PDB file of C-alpha atoms in Angstrom:
ATOM      1  CA  UNK A   1       0.000   0.000   0.000  1.00  0.00           C
ATOM      2  CA  UNK A   2       2.718   2.395   0.898  1.00  0.00           C
ATOM      3  CA  UNK A   3       4.684   1.599  -2.248  1.00  0.00           C
ATOM      4  CA  UNK A   4       1.667   2.562  -4.433  1.00  0.00           C
ATOM      5  CA  UNK A   5       1.344   5.919  -2.694  1.00  0.00           C
ATOM      6  CA  UNK A   6       5.013   6.694  -3.270  1.00  0.00           C
ATOM      7  CA  UNK A   7       4.759   5.900  -6.972  1.00  0.00           C
ATOM      8  CA  UNK A   8       1.666   8.101  -7.338  1.00  0.00           C
ATOM      9  CA  UNK A   9       3.414  11.057  -5.665  1.00  0.00           C
ATOM     10  CA  UNK A  10       6.459  10.592  -7.901  1.00  0.00           C
ATOM     11  CA  UNK A  11       4.261  10.608 -11.005  1.00  0.00           C
ATOM     12  CA  UNK A  12       2.520  13.818  -9.949  1.00  0.00           C
ATOM     13  CA  UNK A  13       5.865  15.528  -9.207  1.00  0.00           C
ATOM     14  CA  UNK A  14       7.221  14.725 -12.667  1.00  0.00           C
ATOM     15  CA  UNK A  15       4.258  16.339 -14.448  1.00  0.00           C
ATOM     16  CA  UNK A  16       5.732  19.976 -14.064  1.00  0.00           C
ATOM     17  CA  UNK A  17       3.699  23.219 -14.303  1.00  0.00           C
ATOM     18  CA  UNK A  18       0.091  23.267 -15.222  1.00  0.00           C
ATOM     19  CA  UNK A  19      -1.243  25.261 -18.195  1.00  0.00           C
ATOM     20  CA  UNK A  20      -2.605  27.982 -15.924  1.00  0.00           C
ATOM     21  CA  UNK A  21       0.752  28.334 -14.199  1.00  0.00           C
ATOM     22  CA  UNK A  22       2.495  28.644 -17.573  1.00  0.00           C
ATOM     23  CA  UNK A  23       0.026  31.319 -18.730  1.00  0.00           C
ATOM     24  CA  UNK A  24       0.556  33.301 -15.548  1.00  0.00           C
ATOM     25  CA  UNK A  25       4.336  33.093 -15.908  1.00  0.00           C
ATOM     26  CA  UNK A  26       4.215  34.175 -19.553  1.00  0.00           C
ATOM     27  CA  UNK A  27       1.901  37.080 -18.727  1.00  0.00           C
ATOM     28  CA  UNK A  28       4.238  38.317 -16.003  1.00  0.00           C
ATOM     29  CA  UNK A  29       7.216  38.029 -18.320  1.00  0.00           C
ATOM     30  CA  UNK A  30       5.416  39.976 -21.065  1.00  0.00           C
ATOM     31  CA  UNK A  31       4.316  42.663 -18.582  1.00  0.00           C
ATOM     32  CA  UNK A  32       7.850  43.071 -17.293  1.00  0.00           C
ATOM     33  CA  UNK A  33       9.119  43.334 -20.879  1.00  0.00           C
ATOM     34  CA  UNK A  34       6.547  46.011 -21.810  1.00  0.00           C
ATOM     35  CA  UNK A  35       7.353  48.060 -18.719  1.00  0.00           C
ATOM     36  CA  UNK A  36      11.079  47.748 -19.393  1.00  0.00           C
ATOM     37  CA  UNK A  37      10.647  48.959 -22.976  1.00  0.00           C
ATOM     38  CA  UNK A  38       8.549  51.909 -21.802  1.00  0.00           C
ATOM     39  CA  UNK A  39      11.073  52.884 -19.155  1.00  0.00           C
ATOM     40  CA  UNK A  40      13.907  52.559 -21.661  1.00  0.00           C
ATOM     41  CA  UNK A  41      12.025  54.665 -24.230  1.00  0.00           C
ATOM     42  CA  UNK A  42      11.288  57.359 -21.631  1.00  0.00           C
ATOM     43  CA  UNK A  43      14.933  57.430 -20.605  1.00  0.00           C
ATOM     44  CA  UNK A  44      16.063  57.724 -24.221  1.00  0.00           C
ATOM     45  CA  UNK A  45      13.529  60.536 -24.890  1.00  0.00           C
ATOM     46  CA  UNK A  46      14.705  62.404 -21.794  1.00  0.00           C
ATOM     47  CA  UNK A  47      18.309  62.062 -22.911  1.00  0.00           C
ATOM     48  CA  UNK A  48      17.435  63.326 -26.401  1.00  0.00           C
ATOM     49  CA  UNK A  49      15.559  66.322 -24.965  1.00  0.00           C
ATOM     50  CA  UNK A  50      18.463  67.104 -22.672  1.00  0.00           C
ATOM     51  CA  UNK A  51      20.919  66.921 -25.567  1.00  0.00           C
ATOM     52  CA  UNK A  52      18.717  69.198 -27.706  1.00  0.00           C
ATOM     53  CA  UNK A  53      18.334  71.683 -24.867  1.00  0.00           C
ATOM     54  CA  UNK A  54      22.081  71.672 -24.290  1.00  0.00           C
ATOM     55  CA  UNK A  55      22.655  72.375 -27.998  1.00  0.00           C
ATOM     56  CA  UNK A  56      20.233  75.313 -27.814  1.00  0.00           C
ATOM     57  CA  UNK A  57      21.977  76.698 -24.732  1.00  0.00           C
ATOM     58  CA  UNK A  58      25.387  76.364 -26.387  1.00  0.00           C
ATOM     59  CA  UNK A  59      24.103  78.047 -29.567  1.00  0.00           C
ATOM     60  CA  UNK A  60      22.776  81.036 -27.598  1.00  0.00           C
ATOM     61  CA  UNK A  61      25.998  81.233 -25.605  1.00  0.00           C
ATOM     62  CA  UNK A  62      28.003  81.353 -28.846  1.00  0.00           C
ATOM     63  CA  UNK A  63      25.816  84.255 -30.001  1.00  0.00           C
ATOM     64  CA  UNK A  64      26.518  86.100 -26.727  1.00  0.00           C
ATOM     65  CA  UNK A  65      30.259  85.511 -27.063  1.00  0.00           C
ATOM     66  CA  UNK A  66      30.330  86.777 -30.652  1.00  0.00           C
ATOM     67  CA  UNK A  67      28.262  89.846 -29.775  1.00  0.00           C
ATOM     68  CA  UNK A  68      30.503  90.583 -26.816  1.00  0.00           C
ATOM     69  CA  UNK A  69      33.610  90.313 -28.993  1.00  0.00           C
ATOM     70  CA  UNK A  70      32.119  92.599 -31.653  1.00  0.00           C
ATOM     71  CA  UNK A  71      30.829  95.249 -29.260  1.00  0.00           C
ATOM     72  CA  UNK A  72      33.984  95.279 -27.156  1.00  0.00           C
ATOM     73  CA  UNK A  73      35.961  95.983 -30.330  1.00  0.00           C
ATOM     74  CA  UNK A  74      33.556  98.609 -31.686  1.00  0.00           C
ATOM     75  CA  UNK A  75      35.441 101.233 -33.666  1.00  0.00           C
ATOM     76  CA  UNK A  76      35.970 104.634 -32.080  1.00  0.00           C
ATOM     77  CA  UNK A  77      35.381 106.437 -35.385  1.00  0.00           C
ATOM     78  CA  UNK A  78      31.911 106.871 -36.801  1.00  0.00           C
ATOM     79  CA  UNK A  79      30.248 105.118 -39.688  1.00  0.00           C
ATOM     80  CA  UNK A  80      31.233 106.530 -43.059  1.00  0.00           C
ATOM     81  CA  UNK A  81      28.723 108.616 -44.942  1.00  0.00           C
ATOM     82  CA  UNK A  82      26.682 106.630 -47.478  1.00  0.00           C
ATOM     83  CA  UNK A  83      26.810 107.155 -51.202  1.00  0.00           C
ATOM     84  CA  UNK A  84      24.216 109.217 -53.014  1.00  0.00           C
ATOM     85  CA  UNK A  85      20.852 107.490 -53.139  1.00  0.00           C
ATOM     86  CA  UNK A  86      20.495 106.495 -49.490  1.00  0.00           C
ATOM     87  CA  UNK A  87      18.849 109.755 -48.471  1.00  0.00           C
ATOM     88  CA  UNK A  88      17.174 108.384 -45.343  1.00  0.00           C
ATOM     89  CA  UNK A  89      20.362 106.768 -44.074  1.00  0.00           C
ATOM     90  CA  UNK A  90      22.345 109.876 -44.986  1.00  0.00           C
ATOM     91  CA  UNK A  91      20.186 111.826 -42.530  1.00  0.00           C
ATOM     92  CA  UNK A  92      21.509 109.592 -39.747  1.00  0.00           C
ATOM     93  CA  UNK A  93      25.149 109.563 -40.866  1.00  0.00           C
ATOM     94  CA  UNK A  94      26.100 113.118 -41.787  1.00  0.00           C
ATOM     95  CA  UNK A  95      28.173 116.019 -40.601  1.00  0.00           C
ATOM     96  CA  UNK A  96      25.458 116.920 -38.088  1.00  0.00           C
ATOM     97  CA  UNK A  97      24.970 113.351 -36.864  1.00  0.00           C
ATOM     98  CA  UNK A  98      27.959 111.036 -36.418  1.00  0.00           C
ATOM     99  CA  UNK A  99      26.910 107.725 -34.867  1.00  0.00           C
ATOM    100  CA  UNK A 100      29.279 104.806 -34.558  1.00  0.00           C
ATOM    101  CA  UNK A 101      26.317 102.439 -34.370  1.00  0.00           C
ATOM    102  CA  UNK A 102      22.855 102.331 -35.935  1.00  0.00           C
ATOM    103  CA  UNK A 103      20.203  99.959 -34.627  1.00  0.00           C
ATOM    104  CA  UNK A 104      16.841  99.316 -33.079  1.00  0.00           C
ATOM    105  CA  UNK A 105      13.373  98.570 -34.464  1.00  0.00           C
ATOM    106  CA  UNK A 106      12.895 102.193 -35.487  1.00  0.00           C
ATOM    107  CA  UNK A 107      16.015 101.993 -37.678  1.00  0.00           C
ATOM    108  CA  UNK A 108      15.223  98.660 -39.339  1.00  0.00           C
ATOM    109  CA  UNK A 109      13.649 100.184 -42.439  1.00  0.00           C
ATOM    110  CA  UNK A 110      16.633 102.514 -42.801  1.00  0.00           C
ATOM    111  CA  UNK A 111      19.117  99.644 -42.532  1.00  0.00           C
ATOM    112  CA  UNK A 112      17.129  97.513 -44.970  1.00  0.00           C
ATOM    113  CA  UNK A 113      17.014 100.337 -47.485  1.00  0.00           C
ATOM    114  CA  UNK A 114      20.720 101.090 -47.168  1.00  0.00           C
ATOM    115  CA  UNK A 115      22.009  97.495 -47.323  1.00  0.00           C
ATOM    116  CA  UNK A 116      19.395  95.857 -49.518  1.00  0.00           C
ATOM    117  CA  UNK A 117      19.063  93.126 -46.882  1.00  0.00           C
ATOM    118  CA  UNK A 118      16.092  92.398 -44.630  1.00  0.00           C
ATOM    119  CA  UNK A 119      15.651  92.479 -40.872  1.00  0.00           C
ATOM    120  CA  UNK A 120      18.497  94.850 -39.950  1.00  0.00           C
ATOM    121  CA  UNK A 121      19.132  95.121 -36.199  1.00  0.00           C
ATOM    122  CA  UNK A 122      22.633  96.503 -35.584  1.00  0.00           C
ATOM    123  CA  UNK A 123      25.192  98.080 -37.916  1.00  0.00           C
ATOM    124  CA  UNK A 124      28.646  99.179 -36.759  1.00  0.00           C
ATOM    125  CA  UNK A 125      32.370  98.864 -37.397  1.00  0.00           C
ATOM    126  CA  UNK A 126      34.753  96.848 -35.264  1.00  0.00           C
ATOM    127  CA  UNK A 127      38.522  96.727 -34.836  1.00  0.00           C
ATOM    128  CA  UNK A 128      40.689  93.691 -34.309  1.00  0.00           C
ATOM    129  CA  UNK A 129      39.613  91.600 -37.281  1.00  0.00           C
ATOM    130  CA  UNK A 130      42.138  88.773 -37.272  1.00  0.00           C
ATOM    131  CA  UNK A 131      44.277  88.495 -40.394  1.00  0.00           C
ATOM    132  CA  UNK A 132      46.262  85.234 -40.028  1.00  0.00           C
ATOM    133  CA  UNK A 133      46.983  85.038 -43.779  1.00  0.00           C
ATOM    134  CA  UNK A 134      48.343  88.613 -43.858  1.00  0.00           C
ATOM    135  CA  UNK A 135      45.982  89.604 -46.643  1.00  0.00           C
ATOM    136  CA  UNK A 136      46.011  93.127 -48.025  1.00  0.00           C
ATOM    137  CA  UNK A 137      42.906  94.283 -46.224  1.00  0.00           C
ATOM    138  CA  UNK A 138      41.826  96.503 -43.386  1.00  0.00           C
ATOM    139  CA  UNK A 139      41.565  95.227 -39.833  1.00  0.00           C
ATOM    140  CA  UNK A 140      38.322  97.183 -39.481  1.00  0.00           C
ATOM    141  CA  UNK A 141      35.267  95.110 -40.259  1.00  0.00           C
ATOM    142  CA  UNK A 142      31.754  96.368 -40.904  1.00  0.00           C
ATOM    143  CA  UNK A 143      29.188  94.176 -39.151  1.00  0.00           C
ATOM    144  CA  UNK A 144      25.437  93.874 -39.565  1.00  0.00           C
ATOM    145  CA  UNK A 145      23.230  91.768 -37.316  1.00  0.00           C
ATOM    146  CA  UNK A 146      19.769  91.035 -38.700  1.00  0.00           C
ATOM    147  CA  UNK A 147      16.810  88.732 -38.192  1.00  0.00           C
ATOM    148  CA  UNK A 148      15.422  87.084 -41.335  1.00  0.00           C
ATOM    149  CA  UNK A 149      13.034  84.121 -41.468  1.00  0.00           C
ATOM    150  CA  UNK A 150      13.406  83.605 -37.697  1.00  0.00           C
ATOM    151  CA  UNK A 151      17.174  83.220 -38.117  1.00  0.00           C
ATOM    152  CA  UNK A 152      19.761  85.526 -36.545  1.00  0.00           C
ATOM    153  CA  UNK A 153      22.382  86.353 -39.181  1.00  0.00           C
ATOM    154  CA  UNK A 154      25.718  88.169 -38.938  1.00  0.00           C
ATOM    155  CA  UNK A 155      26.879  89.781 -42.199  1.00  0.00           C
ATOM    156  CA  UNK A 156      30.316  91.326 -42.557  1.00  0.00           C
ATOM    157  CA  UNK A 157      32.289  93.318 -45.106  1.00  0.00           C
ATOM    158  CA  UNK A 158      36.038  93.531 -45.626  1.00  0.00           C
ATOM    159  CA  UNK A 159      36.351  97.268 -46.055  1.00  0.00           C
ATOM    160  CA  UNK A 160      34.580 100.078 -44.275  1.00  0.00           C
ATOM    161  CA  UNK A 161      34.539 102.285 -47.374  1.00  0.00           C
ATOM    162  CA  UNK A 162      32.557  99.831 -49.467  1.00  0.00           C
ATOM    163  CA  UNK A 163      29.060 100.821 -50.509  1.00  0.00           C
ATOM    164  CA  UNK A 164      26.432  99.850 -47.958  1.00  0.00           C
ATOM    165  CA  UNK A 165      24.532  98.072 -50.708  1.00  0.00           C
ATOM    166  CA  UNK A 166      27.576  95.967 -51.672  1.00  0.00           C
ATOM    167  CA  UNK A 167      27.083  92.219 -51.090  1.00  0.00           C
ATOM    168  CA  UNK A 168      28.582  91.101 -47.780  1.00  0.00           C
ATOM    169  CA  UNK A 169      31.886  89.277 -47.767  1.00  0.00           C
ATOM    170  CA  UNK A 170      30.302  86.557 -45.678  1.00  0.00           C
ATOM    171  CA  UNK A 171      27.177  85.675 -43.718  1.00  0.00           C
ATOM    172  CA  UNK A 172      26.974  83.533 -40.590  1.00  0.00           C
ATOM    173  CA  UNK A 173      23.670  81.940 -39.631  1.00  0.00           C
ATOM    174  CA  UNK A 174      24.017  82.081 -35.873  1.00  0.00           C
ATOM    175  CA  UNK A 175      20.699  80.964 -34.408  1.00  0.00           C
ATOM    176  CA  UNK A 176      17.455  79.582 -35.800  1.00  0.00           C
ATOM    177  CA  UNK A 177      13.932  79.433 -34.334  1.00  0.00           C
ATOM    178  CA  UNK A 178      14.220  83.001 -33.029  1.00  0.00           C
ATOM    179  CA  UNK A 179      10.793  84.454 -32.327  1.00  0.00           C
ATOM    180  CA  UNK A 180      11.836  87.994 -31.510  1.00  0.00           C
ATOM    181  CA  UNK A 181      14.782  90.219 -30.577  1.00  0.00           C
ATOM    182  CA  UNK A 182      14.593  93.328 -28.423  1.00  0.00           C
ATOM    183  CA  UNK A 183      17.471  95.820 -28.255  1.00  0.00           C
ATOM    184  CA  UNK A 184      17.865  98.776 -25.906  1.00  0.00           C
ATOM    185  CA  UNK A 185      20.623 101.371 -25.740  1.00  0.00           C
ATOM    186  CA  UNK A 186      21.889 103.286 -22.713  1.00  0.00           C
ATOM    187  CA  UNK A 187      23.242 106.762 -23.557  1.00  0.00           C
ATOM    188  CA  UNK A 188      26.217 108.124 -21.638  1.00  0.00           C
ATOM    189  CA  UNK A 189      27.348 111.609 -20.689  1.00  0.00           C
ATOM    190  CA  UNK A 190      30.920 112.692 -21.501  1.00  0.00           C
ATOM    191  CA  UNK A 191      32.031 112.096 -17.913  1.00  0.00           C
ATOM    192  CA  UNK A 192      30.851 108.505 -18.104  1.00  0.00           C
ATOM    193  CA  UNK A 193      27.721 109.083 -16.007  1.00  0.00           C
ATOM    194  CA  UNK A 194      24.852 107.062 -17.475  1.00  0.00           C
ATOM    195  CA  UNK A 195      22.106 109.346 -16.262  1.00  0.00           C
ATOM    196  CA  UNK A 196      19.908 109.158 -19.350  1.00  0.00           C
ATOM    197  CA  UNK A 197      17.087 106.710 -19.863  1.00  0.00           C
ATOM    198  CA  UNK A 198      17.295 103.614 -22.032  1.00  0.00           C
ATOM    199  CA  UNK A 199      16.454 104.153 -25.699  1.00  0.00           C
ATOM    200  CA  UNK A 200      14.916 101.630 -28.114  1.00  0.00           C
ATOM    201  CA  UNK A 201      16.675 103.118 -31.180  1.00  0.00           C
ATOM    202  CA  UNK A 202      20.146 104.387 -31.986  1.00  0.00           C
ATOM    203  CA  UNK A 203      20.992 107.126 -32.815  1.00  0.00           C
ATOM    204  CA  UNK A 204      18.630 108.272 -30.098  1.00  0.00           C
ATOM    205  CA  UNK A 205      15.982 110.854 -30.780  1.00  0.00           C
ATOM    206  CA  UNK A 206      16.707 114.548 -30.312  1.00  0.00           C
ATOM    207  CA  UNK A 207      16.762 116.264 -26.956  1.00  0.00           C
ATOM    208  CA  UNK A 208      13.004 116.746 -26.987  1.00  0.00           C
ATOM    209  CA  UNK A 209      12.702 113.173 -25.770  1.00  0.00           C
ATOM    210  CA  UNK A 210      15.049 113.703 -22.851  1.00  0.00           C
ATOM    211  CA  UNK A 211      13.249 113.931 -19.540  1.00  0.00           C
ATOM    212  CA  UNK A 212      13.615 116.803 -17.098  1.00  0.00           C
ATOM    213  CA  UNK A 213      15.747 114.660 -14.810  1.00  0.00           C
ATOM    214  CA  UNK A 214      17.996 113.958 -17.794  1.00  0.00           C
ATOM    215  CA  UNK A 215      18.266 117.660 -18.565  1.00  0.00           C
ATOM    216  CA  UNK A 216      19.097 118.468 -14.950  1.00  0.00           C
ATOM    217  CA  UNK A 217      22.002 116.018 -15.122  1.00  0.00           C
ATOM    218  CA  UNK A 218      23.522 117.904 -18.073  1.00  0.00           C
ATOM    219  CA  UNK A 219      25.389 121.098 -17.251  1.00  0.00           C
ATOM    220  CA  UNK A 220      24.888 124.297 -19.250  1.00  0.00           C
ATOM    221  CA  UNK A 221      28.272 123.806 -20.852  1.00  0.00           C
ATOM    222  CA  UNK A 222      27.314 120.271 -21.927  1.00  0.00           C
ATOM    223  CA  UNK A 223      23.776 121.144 -23.014  1.00  0.00           C
ATOM    224  CA  UNK A 224      24.870 122.446 -26.419  1.00  0.00           C
ATOM    225  CA  UNK A 225      26.576 119.124 -27.158  1.00  0.00           C
ATOM    226  CA  UNK A 226      23.815 116.929 -25.819  1.00  0.00           C
ATOM    227  CA  UNK A 227      22.513 115.819 -29.256  1.00  0.00           C
ATOM    228  CA  UNK A 228      26.048 114.699 -30.139  1.00  0.00           C
ATOM    229  CA  UNK A 229      26.184 112.851 -26.808  1.00  0.00           C
ATOM    230  CA  UNK A 230      23.065 110.933 -27.760  1.00  0.00           C
ATOM    231  CA  UNK A 231      24.276 110.409 -31.309  1.00  0.00           C
ATOM    232  CA  UNK A 232      27.779 109.104 -30.676  1.00  0.00           C
ATOM    233  CA  UNK A 233      27.789 105.669 -29.099  1.00  0.00           C
ATOM    234  CA  UNK A 234      25.804 104.052 -26.279  1.00  0.00           C
ATOM    235  CA  UNK A 235      27.433 103.146 -23.004  1.00  0.00           C
ATOM    236  CA  UNK A 236      25.659  99.784 -22.896  1.00  0.00           C
ATOM    237  CA  UNK A 237      23.451  97.610 -25.071  1.00  0.00           C
ATOM    238  CA  UNK A 238      20.818  95.216 -23.677  1.00  0.00           C
ATOM    239  CA  UNK A 239      19.722  92.420 -26.014  1.00  0.00           C
ATOM    240  CA  UNK A 240      16.826  90.045 -25.337  1.00  0.00           C
ATOM    241  CA  UNK A 241      16.426  86.912 -27.447  1.00  0.00           C
ATOM    242  CA  UNK A 242      13.203  84.946 -27.520  1.00  0.00           C
ATOM    243  CA  UNK A 243      13.629  81.421 -28.856  1.00  0.00           C
ATOM    244  CA  UNK A 244      11.220  78.526 -29.150  1.00  0.00           C
ATOM    245  CA  UNK A 245      13.337  76.293 -26.920  1.00  0.00           C
ATOM    246  CA  UNK A 246      14.558  78.663 -24.197  1.00  0.00           C
ATOM    247  CA  UNK A 247      11.978  81.443 -24.142  1.00  0.00           C
ATOM    248  CA  UNK A 248      13.333  84.909 -23.293  1.00  0.00           C
ATOM    249  CA  UNK A 249      17.017  85.281 -22.410  1.00  0.00           C
ATOM    250  CA  UNK A 250      18.791  88.604 -21.956  1.00  0.00           C
ATOM    251  CA  UNK A 251      22.392  89.784 -21.864  1.00  0.00           C
ATOM    252  CA  UNK A 252      23.821  93.224 -21.071  1.00  0.00           C
ATOM    253  CA  UNK A 253      26.916  94.379 -22.957  1.00  0.00           C
ATOM    254  CA  UNK A 254      29.047  97.266 -21.722  1.00  0.00           C
ATOM    255  CA  UNK A 255      30.763  99.173 -24.511  1.00  0.00           C
ATOM    256  CA  UNK A 256      34.247 100.653 -24.103  1.00  0.00           C
ATOM    257  CA  UNK A 257      34.341 104.198 -22.765  1.00  0.00           C
ATOM    258  CA  UNK A 258      33.753 107.052 -25.122  1.00  0.00           C
TER     259      UNK A 258
END
């Protein structure tokens, strides 16, 4: 009797898992696999987003570095007078008005008309243009920053005395997916005191736009030269970029003393 019971138990033990047990095991394995794939996909998406965001941050930082280099090397002399035909631009760059920089939304149409390009933001000359090949050219470079088709572009010319409508020597596409750019200029008094309010355009408007507090900060001796003070060169430039990836980012650039 006991020997029969032992054989029956041995037979049952050798039968293995039942069908239900196999189905449960397979379901658990499939569930674990699906969850693993989802977690892996989420991790890969997060890594891709982080890499894209880092690229956007680096691209904006490169724009800031290039702007800082250009503005720190801004030429002390003024922009040359344009050739006949650019009457509107000639009103800004003349014997009565001698800016070293032209920019702002109110000057965009003037810059577009003078250069034949679209979306002009900032136009100025800079020193220190590297010449490693010792070419027969000036070390002063004319630079134009502009926004066209949501792309920030830097155009440059070899010689300052070229026509403003001459094709640029080169164009650098610095940043894409730019929604908007805001630029403000801080005028400076001859003694370096930045007592005047920020301006949205440069050259700044005439003295009729200067507030009473601004006028009080200008001595009688300086008052006659105040329009030239506003016309010459700003003490600082504030630039705000709005991109699809980063939103609004701003940088303040201090220009060398006048």
